[in-house]
């Protein structure tokens, strides 16, 4: 029975792993430049995405394993009644987390920065040896930062002390969860480094996922602008520009010298003409494509999918909002606000996923879909917004046109975001992410046995916590500042969600092409592709 339960938990993970490998390689090849494709960049970016996505995909397996340990009547199943056996099962999951976290640190602080700066130096046409030396010099800074994090992780978590006021029942419940688990300094060091990295990822998640989680469904519902009307508008603008160019040239025949002011104006008009001509070429290709001609077939499906995703996005928003309000209502201390679960207010997603736990593998599928939705909408947000340094756009992501530096930056940002997803999921569904659909049996005064679900407010040894629950609660107890930052960033996520929803509704619909401006046209001119930029 124990072998079957373990197989039922790890077999879906193996299937998901194959899908992750296929998705990571396909995504990298699809977005990387076609004409100047570098297979080393393809390999490194694919590995980065695979490691990051595997880290997130361990959570459903972690939850299913602890759920399989118990019967619906609250008793442990045969083979898991021994605590040593249960710890042995979870030990493999814990090793998996720490190995993947260690690989994330290596890729994020060493491999990806080295390749990024290596390709940055390429623009100077230097020798390979000099480019390698320059890249190593910049990467050394990341290595020093990583070493500092590791050293701090050894000592900082050991400085944690119990608060002076232990009188509240809420604190007693939280303390029960924490004191149950101990950790080595190596685990603390890895956790400190990873959660420092994940604070960056959580901030990125609030921006890109907060925008993408609502922008993606609204994009599917609203669709794109009419290609025919868009083509007519471009033609009208092009005709107007060409007419201005003709008038200016007729005013100054070949033998008449054109003033510098008029010559500058002519150059600007010619640049606008080139941009509009390229946009017109792109919209013509869109209108001739088979996909566009089949729009009456796929458009209804697109709208239905958009409505479903919109409802799912609202469910995420409402669940996170209620979870945060619940923490504020039952506030104990800012040091432990992250560890507080749902006590009064209902959490729709938590209730739904916990209920589906009765029907394996429905709960695994639902939780996996939640993670997939967060990851896909994060990619959508990254693609739509790009990477900015204050008000300057550093990189934009386009299919078949993304430069090596940009695709490396994209994979690094996705690693940061995915590392933060586990903490975000805990904030979203605190009960299920820690206990799954476990129940425990309690005896009341009249010797009646009552079966109740395991929650964070139950002090009993009959509930087995997930490995991720142990890591998160144990670390955020020891270094409470991280938990407080996560809590406040979760409010920022809700604000970004609302603002993005309003902006997406009032703005015009998306273009059928990624329209060039004069600036982007000149920027892309040195490294242009033969194909137009299609949205």
JSON list of N, CA and C in Angstrom, two decimals, residues 457-512:
[
{"chain": "A", "resi": 457, "resn": "UNK", "atom": "N", "xyz": [-4.43, 25.89, 13.34]},
{"chain": "A", "resi": 457, "resn": "UNK", "atom": "CA", "xyz": [-4.87, 26.22, 14.70]},
{"chain": "A", "resi": 457, "resn": "UNK", "atom": "C", "xyz": [-5.20, 24.97, 15.51]},
{"chain": "A", "resi": 458, "resn": "UNK", "atom": "N", "xyz": [-4.63, 23.85, 15.10]},
{"chain": "A", "resi": 458, "resn": "UNK", "atom": "CA", "xyz": [-4.84, 22.59, 15.82]},
{"chain": "A", "resi": 458, "resn": "UNK", "atom": "C", "xyz": [-3.50, 22.09, 16.33]},
{"chain": "A", "resi": 459, "resn": "UNK", "atom": "N", "xyz": [-3.37, 21.94, 17.62]},
{"chain": "A", "resi": 459, "resn": "UNK", "atom": "CA", "xyz": [-2.13, 21.44, 18.22]},
{"chain": "A", "resi": 459, "resn": "UNK", "atom": "C", "xyz": [-2.27, 19.94, 18.46]},
{"chain": "A", "resi": 460, "resn": "UNK", "atom": "N", "xyz": [-1.89, 19.17, 17.48]},
{"chain": "A", "resi": 460, "resn": "UNK", "atom": "CA", "xyz": [-1.98, 17.72, 17.58]},
{"chain": "A", "resi": 460, "resn": "UNK", "atom": "C", "xyz": [-0.90, 17.08, 16.73]},
{"chain": "A", "resi": 461, "resn": "UNK", "atom": "N", "xyz": [-0.43, 15.91, 17.16]},
{"chain": "A", "resi": 461, "resn": "UNK", "atom": "CA", "xyz": [0.56, 15.16, 16.40]},
{"chain": "A", "resi": 461, "resn": "UNK", "atom": "C", "xyz": [-0.08, 14.30, 15.32]},
{"chain": "A", "resi": 462, "resn": "UNK", "atom": "N", "xyz": [-1.39, 14.37, 15.18]},
{"chain": "A", "resi": 462, "resn": "UNK", "atom": "CA", "xyz": [-2.08, 13.55, 14.19]},
{"chain": "A", "resi": 462, "resn": "UNK", "atom": "C", "xyz": [-2.07, 14.18, 12.80]},
{"chain": "A", "resi": 463, "resn": "UNK", "atom": "N", "xyz": [-1.52, 15.37, 12.66]},
{"chain": "A", "resi": 463, "resn": "UNK", "atom": "CA", "xyz": [-1.47, 16.05, 11.37]},
{"chain": "A", "resi": 463, "resn": "UNK", "atom": "C", "xyz": [-0.02, 16.13, 10.90]},
{"chain": "A", "resi": 464, "resn": "UNK", "atom": "N", "xyz": [0.22, 15.68, 9.70]},
{"chain": "A", "resi": 464, "resn": "UNK", "atom": "CA", "xyz": [1.57, 15.67, 9.13]},
{"chain": "A", "resi": 464, "resn": "UNK", "atom": "C", "xyz": [1.73, 16.87, 8.19]},
{"chain": "A", "resi": 465, "resn": "UNK", "atom": "N", "xyz": [2.73, 17.69, 8.45]},
{"chain": "A", "resi": 465, "resn": "UNK", "atom": "CA", "xyz": [2.95, 18.90, 7.66]},
{"chain": "A", "resi": 465, "resn": "UNK", "atom": "C", "xyz": [3.78, 18.60, 6.42]},
{"chain": "A", "resi": 466, "resn": "UNK", "atom": "N", "xyz": [3.51, 19.34, 5.34]},
{"chain": "A", "resi": 466, "resn": "UNK", "atom": "CA", "xyz": [4.29, 19.19, 4.12]},
{"chain": "A", "resi": 466, "resn": "UNK", "atom": "C", "xyz": [5.71, 19.71, 4.35]},
{"chain": "A", "resi": 467, "resn": "UNK", "atom": "N", "xyz": [6.63, 19.25, 3.51]},
{"chain": "A", "resi": 467, "resn": "UNK", "atom": "CA", "xyz": [8.02, 19.70, 3.63]},
{"chain": "A", "resi": 467, "resn": "UNK", "atom": "C", "xyz": [8.12, 21.20, 3.38]},
{"chain": "A", "resi": 468, "resn": "UNK", "atom": "N", "xyz": [7.41, 21.69, 2.36]},
{"chain": "A", "resi": 468, "resn": "UNK", "atom": "CA", "xyz": [7.45, 23.12, 2.07]},
{"chain": "A", "resi": 468, "resn": "UNK", "atom": "C", "xyz": [6.87, 23.93, 3.22]},
{"chain": "A", "resi": 469, "resn": "UNK", "atom": "N", "xyz": [5.83, 23.39, 3.87]},
{"chain": "A", "resi": 469, "resn": "UNK", "atom": "CA", "xyz": [5.27, 24.06, 5.04]},
{"chain": "A", "resi": 469, "resn": "UNK", "atom": "C", "xyz": [6.29, 24.18, 6.15]},
{"chain": "A", "resi": 470, "resn": "UNK", "atom": "N", "xyz": [7.05, 23.11, 6.36]},
{"chain": "A", "resi": 470, "resn": "UNK", "atom": "CA", "xyz": [8.10, 23.14, 7.38]},
{"chain": "A", "resi": 470, "resn": "UNK", "atom": "C", "xyz": [9.15, 24.21, 7.05]},
{"chain": "A", "resi": 471, "resn": "UNK", "atom": "N", "xyz": [9.62, 24.19, 5.81]},
{"chain": "A", "resi": 471, "resn": "UNK", "atom": "CA", "xyz": [10.69, 25.11, 5.41]},
{"chain": "A", "resi": 471, "resn": "UNK", "atom": "C", "xyz": [10.23, 26.56, 5.56]},
{"chain": "A", "resi": 472, "resn": "UNK", "atom": "N", "xyz": [9.03, 26.86, 5.05]},
{"chain": "A", "resi": 472, "resn": "UNK", "atom": "CA", "xyz": [8.55, 28.24, 5.08]},
{"chain": "A", "resi": 472, "resn": "UNK", "atom": "C", "xyz": [8.30, 28.72, 6.50]},
{"chain": "A", "resi": 473, "resn": "UNK", "atom": "N", "xyz": [7.53, 27.98, 7.29]},
{"chain": "A", "resi": 473, "resn": "UNK", "atom": "CA", "xyz": [7.19, 28.43, 8.63]},
{"chain": "A", "resi": 473, "resn": "UNK", "atom": "C", "xyz": [8.41, 28.47, 9.54]},
{"chain": "A", "resi": 474, "resn": "UNK", "atom": "N", "xyz": [9.28, 27.48, 9.40]},
{"chain": "A", "resi": 474, "resn": "UNK", "atom": "CA", "xyz": [10.48, 27.45, 10.24]},
{"chain": "A", "resi": 474, "resn": "UNK", "atom": "C", "xyz": [11.39, 28.63, 9.95]},
{"chain": "A", "resi": 475, "resn": "UNK", "atom": "N", "xyz": [11.57, 28.92, 8.66]},
{"chain": "A", "resi": 475, "resn": "UNK", "atom": "CA", "xyz": [12.48, 30.01, 8.30]},
{"chain": "A", "resi": 475, "resn": "UNK", "atom": "C", "xyz": [11.89, 31.37, 8.64]},
{"chain": "A", "resi": 476, "resn": "UNK", "atom": "N", "xyz": [10.60, 31.58, 8.34]},
{"chain": "A", "resi": 476, "resn": "UNK", "atom": "CA", "xyz": [10.01, 32.89, 8.59]},
{"chain": "A", "resi": 476, "resn": "UNK", "atom": "C", "xyz": [9.76, 33.14, 10.07]},
{"chain": "A", "resi": 477, "resn": "UNK", "atom": "N", "xyz": [9.82, 32.09, 10.87]},
{"chain": "A", "resi": 477, "resn": "UNK", "atom": "CA", "xyz": [9.82, 32.31, 12.31]},
{"chain": "A", "resi": 477, "resn": "UNK", "atom": "C", "xyz": [11.20, 32.83, 12.74]},
{"chain": "A", "resi": 478, "resn": "UNK", "atom": "N", "xyz": [12.25, 32.22, 12.18]},
{"chain": "A", "resi": 478, "resn": "UNK", "atom": "CA", "xyz": [13.60, 32.59, 12.59]},
{"chain": "A", "resi": 478, "resn": "UNK", "atom": "C", "xyz": [14.00, 33.96, 12.03]},
{"chain": "A", "resi": 479, "resn": "UNK", "atom": "N", "xyz": [13.61, 34.24, 10.78]},
{"chain": "A", "resi": 479, "resn": "UNK", "atom": "CA", "xyz": [13.92, 35.54, 10.17]},
{"chain": "A", "resi": 479, "resn": "UNK", "atom": "C", "xyz": [12.59, 36.17, 9.79]},
{"chain": "A", "resi": 480, "resn": "UNK", "atom": "N", "xyz": [11.90, 36.76, 10.76]},
{"chain": "A", "resi": 480, "resn": "UNK", "atom": "CA", "xyz": [10.53, 37.24, 10.59]},
{"chain": "A", "resi": 480, "resn": "UNK", "atom": "C", "xyz": [10.42, 38.36, 9.56]},
{"chain": "A", "resi": 481, "resn": "UNK", "atom": "N", "xyz": [11.52, 39.09, 9.33]},
{"chain": "A", "resi": 481, "resn": "UNK", "atom": "CA", "xyz": [11.47, 40.21, 8.41]},
{"chain": "A", "resi": 481, "resn": "UNK", "atom": "C", "xyz": [11.01, 39.77, 7.01]},
{"chain": "A", "resi": 482, "resn": "UNK", "atom": "N", "xyz": [11.45, 38.60, 6.57]},
{"chain": "A", "resi": 482, "resn": "UNK", "atom": "CA", "xyz": [11.08, 38.09, 5.25]},
{"chain": "A", "resi": 482, "resn": "UNK", "atom": "C", "xyz": [9.57, 37.87, 5.16]},
{"chain": "A", "resi": 483, "resn": "UNK", "atom": "N", "xyz": [9.01, 37.26, 6.20]},
{"chain": "A", "resi": 483, "resn": "UNK", "atom": "CA", "xyz": [7.58, 37.02, 6.20]},
{"chain": "A", "resi": 483, "resn": "UNK", "atom": "C", "xyz": [6.77, 38.30, 6.17]},
{"chain": "A", "resi": 484, "resn": "UNK", "atom": "N", "xyz": [7.23, 39.33, 6.91]},
{"chain": "A", "resi": 484, "resn": "UNK", "atom": "CA", "xyz": [6.53, 40.61, 6.92]},
{"chain": "A", "resi": 484, "resn": "UNK", "atom": "C", "xyz": [6.59, 41.27, 5.54]},
{"chain": "A", "resi": 485, "resn": "UNK", "atom": "N", "xyz": [7.75, 41.17, 4.87]},
{"chain": "A", "resi": 485, "resn": "UNK", "atom": "CA", "xyz": [7.89, 41.74, 3.52]},
{"chain": "A", "resi": 485, "resn": "UNK", "atom": "C", "xyz": [6.94, 41.04, 2.56]},
{"chain": "A", "resi": 486, "resn": "UNK", "atom": "N", "xyz": [6.87, 39.71, 2.65]},
{"chain": "A", "resi": 486, "resn": "UNK", "atom": "CA", "xyz": [5.95, 38.95, 1.79]},
{"chain": "A", "resi": 486, "resn": "UNK", "atom": "C", "xyz": [4.51, 39.39, 2.01]},
{"chain": "A", "resi": 487, "resn": "UNK", "atom": "N", "xyz": [4.13, 39.59, 3.25]},
{"chain": "A", "resi": 487, "resn": "UNK", "atom": "CA", "xyz": [2.76, 39.97, 3.55]},
{"chain": "A", "resi": 487, "resn": "UNK", "atom": "C", "xyz": [2.41, 41.32, 2.93]},
{"chain": "A", "resi": 488, "resn": "UNK", "atom": "N", "xyz": [3.30, 42.29, 3.06]},
{"chain": "A", "resi": 488, "resn": "UNK", "atom": "CA", "xyz": [3.03, 43.62, 2.50]},
{"chain": "A", "resi": 488, "resn": "UNK", "atom": "C", "xyz": [3.08, 43.59, 0.97]},
{"chain": "A", "resi": 489, "resn": "UNK", "atom": "N", "xyz": [3.96, 42.76, 0.41]},
{"chain": "A", "resi": 489, "resn": "UNK", "atom": "CA", "xyz": [4.01, 42.64, -1.06]},
{"chain": "A", "resi": 489, "resn": "UNK", "atom": "C", "xyz": [2.74, 41.98, -1.60]},
{"chain": "A", "resi": 490, "resn": "UNK", "atom": "N", "xyz": [2.11, 41.12, -0.79]},
{"chain": "A", "resi": 490, "resn": "UNK", "atom": "CA", "xyz": [0.86, 40.50, -1.24]},
{"chain": "A", "resi": 490, "resn": "UNK", "atom": "C", "xyz": [-0.24, 41.55, -1.39]},
{"chain": "A", "resi": 491, "resn": "UNK", "atom": "N", "xyz": [-0.21, 42.58, -0.55]},
{"chain": "A", "resi": 491, "resn": "UNK", "atom": "CA", "xyz": [-1.15, 43.70, -0.72]},
{"chain": "A", "resi": 491, "resn": "UNK", "atom": "C", "xyz": [-0.82, 44.49, -2.00]},
{"chain": "A", "resi": 492, "resn": "UNK", "atom": "N", "xyz": [0.47, 44.63, -2.28]},
{"chain": "A", "resi": 492, "resn": "UNK", "atom": "CA", "xyz": [0.87, 45.30, -3.52]},
{"chain": "A", "resi": 492, "resn": "UNK", "atom": "C", "xyz": [0.38, 44.52, -4.74]},
{"chain": "A", "resi": 493, "resn": "UNK", "atom": "N", "xyz": [0.41, 43.19, -4.65]},
{"chain": "A", "resi": 493, "resn": "UNK", "atom": "CA", "xyz": [-0.10, 42.34, -5.74]},
{"chain": "A", "resi": 493, "resn": "UNK", "atom": "C", "xyz": [-1.58, 42.66, -6.00]},
{"chain": "A", "resi": 494, "resn": "UNK", "atom": "N", "xyz": [-2.35, 42.79, -4.95]},
{"chain": "A", "resi": 494, "resn": "UNK", "atom": "CA", "xyz": [-3.78, 43.10, -5.10]},
{"chain": "A", "resi": 494, "resn": "UNK", "atom": "C", "xyz": [-3.98, 44.48, -5.73]},
{"chain": "A", "resi": 495, "resn": "UNK", "atom": "N", "xyz": [-3.14, 45.44, -5.36]},
{"chain": "A", "resi": 495, "resn": "UNK", "atom": "CA", "xyz": [-3.25, 46.79, -5.92]},
{"chain": "A", "resi": 495, "resn": "UNK", "atom": "C", "xyz": [-2.90, 46.77, -7.41]},
{"chain": "A", "resi": 496, "resn": "UNK", "atom": "N", "xyz": [-1.81, 46.09, -7.76]},
{"chain": "A", "resi": 496, "resn": "UNK", "atom": "CA", "xyz": [-1.41, 45.99, -9.17]},
{"chain": "A", "resi": 496, "resn": "UNK", "atom": "C", "xyz": [-2.49, 45.28, -9.98]},
{"chain": "A", "resi": 497, "resn": "UNK", "atom": "N", "xyz": [-3.10, 44.27, -9.41]},
{"chain": "A", "resi": 497, "resn": "UNK", "atom": "CA", "xyz": [-4.19, 43.54, -10.07]},
{"chain": "A", "resi": 497, "resn": "UNK", "atom": "C", "xyz": [-5.34, 44.49, -10.42]},
{"chain": "A", "resi": 498, "resn": "UNK", "atom": "N", "xyz": [-5.76, 45.30, -9.46]},
{"chain": "A", "resi": 498, "resn": "UNK", "atom": "CA", "xyz": [-6.88, 46.22, -9.69]},
{"chain": "A", "resi": 498, "resn": "UNK", "atom": "C", "xyz": [-6.53, 47.29, -10.72]},
{"chain": "A", "resi": 499, "resn": "UNK", "atom": "N", "xyz": [-5.35, 47.88, -10.59]},
{"chain": "A", "resi": 499, "resn": "UNK", "atom": "CA", "xyz": [-4.94, 48.92, -11.53]},
{"chain": "A", "resi": 499, "resn": "UNK", "atom": "C", "xyz": [-4.83, 48.35, -12.95]},
{"chain": "A", "resi": 500, "resn": "UNK", "atom": "N", "xyz": [-4.26, 47.16, -13.07]},
{"chain": "A", "resi": 500, "resn": "UNK", "atom": "CA", "xyz": [-4.11, 46.52, -14.38]},
{"chain": "A", "resi": 500, "resn": "UNK", "atom": "C", "xyz": [-5.47, 46.22, -15.01]},
{"chain": "A", "resi": 501, "resn": "UNK", "atom": "N", "xyz": [-6.41, 45.79, -14.17]},
{"chain": "A", "resi": 501, "resn": "UNK", "atom": "CA", "xyz": [-7.76, 45.49, -14.67]},
{"chain": "A", "resi": 501, "resn": "UNK", "atom": "C", "xyz": [-8.41, 46.75, -15.23]},
{"chain": "A", "resi": 502, "resn": "UNK", "atom": "N", "xyz": [-8.30, 47.87, -14.50]},
{"chain": "A", "resi": 502, "resn": "UNK", "atom": "CA", "xyz": [-8.90, 49.13, -14.96]},
{"chain": "A", "resi": 502, "resn": "UNK", "atom": "C", "xyz": [-8.23, 49.61, -16.24]},
{"chain": "A", "resi": 503, "resn": "UNK", "atom": "N", "xyz": [-6.88, 49.58, -16.26]},
{"chain": "A", "resi": 503, "resn": "UNK", "atom": "CA", "xyz": [-6.14, 50.06, -17.42]},
{"chain": "A", "resi": 503, "resn": "UNK", "atom": "C", "xyz": [-6.42, 49.20, -18.65]},
{"chain": "A", "resi": 504, "resn": "UNK", "atom": "N", "xyz": [-6.54, 47.91, -18.45]},
{"chain": "A", "resi": 504, "resn": "UNK", "atom": "CA", "xyz": [-6.76, 47.01, -19.58]},
{"chain": "A", "resi": 504, "resn": "UNK", "atom": "C", "xyz": [-8.15, 47.21, -20.17]},
{"chain": "A", "resi": 505, "resn": "UNK", "atom": "N", "xyz": [-9.12, 47.57, -19.34]},
{"chain": "A", "resi": 505, "resn": "UNK", "atom": "CA", "xyz": [-10.49, 47.77, -19.82]},
{"chain": "A", "resi": 505, "resn": "UNK", "atom": "C", "xyz": [-10.63, 49.08, -20.59]},
{"chain": "A", "resi": 506, "resn": "UNK", "atom": "N", "xyz": [-10.00, 50.15, -20.08]},
{"chain": "A", "resi": 506, "resn": "UNK", "atom": "CA", "xyz": [-10.19, 51.46, -20.71]},
{"chain": "A", "resi": 506, "resn": "UNK", "atom": "C", "xyz": [-9.28, 51.66, -21.92]},
{"chain": "A", "resi": 507, "resn": "UNK", "atom": "N", "xyz": [-8.20, 50.90, -22.02]},
{"chain": "A", "resi": 507, "resn": "UNK", "atom": "CA", "xyz": [-7.29, 51.06, -23.16]},
{"chain": "A", "resi": 507, "resn": "UNK", "atom": "C", "xyz": [-7.85, 50.39, -24.41]},
{"chain": "A", "resi": 508, "resn": "UNK", "atom": "N", "xyz": [-7.32, 50.81, -25.57]},
{"chain": "A", "resi": 508, "resn": "UNK", "atom": "CA", "xyz": [-7.72, 50.20, -26.83]},
{"chain": "A", "resi": 508, "resn": "UNK", "atom": "C", "xyz": [-7.28, 48.75, -26.88]},
{"chain": "A", "resi": 509, "resn": "UNK", "atom": "N", "xyz": [-7.92, 48.00, -27.74]},
{"chain": "A", "resi": 509, "resn": "UNK", "atom": "CA", "xyz": [-7.57, 46.58, -27.89]},
{"chain": "A", "resi": 509, "resn": "UNK", "atom": "C", "xyz": [-6.18, 46.44, -28.50]},
{"chain": "A", "resi": 510, "resn": "UNK", "atom": "N", "xyz": [-5.62, 45.24, -28.31]},
{"chain": "A", "resi": 510, "resn": "UNK", "atom": "CA", "xyz": [-4.26, 44.97, -28.79]},
{"chain": "A", "resi": 510, "resn": "UNK", "atom": "C", "xyz": [-4.20, 45.00, -30.31]},
{"chain": "A", "resi": 511, "resn": "UNK", "atom": "N", "xyz": [-3.03, 45.38, -30.81]},
{"chain": "A", "resi": 511, "resn": "UNK", "atom": "CA", "xyz": [-2.79, 45.38, -32.26]},
{"chain": "A", "resi": 511, "resn": "UNK", "atom": "C", "xyz": [-2.53, 43.96, -32.75]},
{"chain": "A", "resi": 512, "resn": "UNK", "atom": "N", "xyz": [-2.78, 43.72, -34.04]},
{"chain": "A", "resi": 512, "resn": "UNK", "atom": "CA", "xyz": [-2.49, 42.42, -34.64]},
{"chain": "A", "resi": 512, "resn": "UNK", "atom": "C", "xyz": [-1.01, 42.21, -34.88]}
]
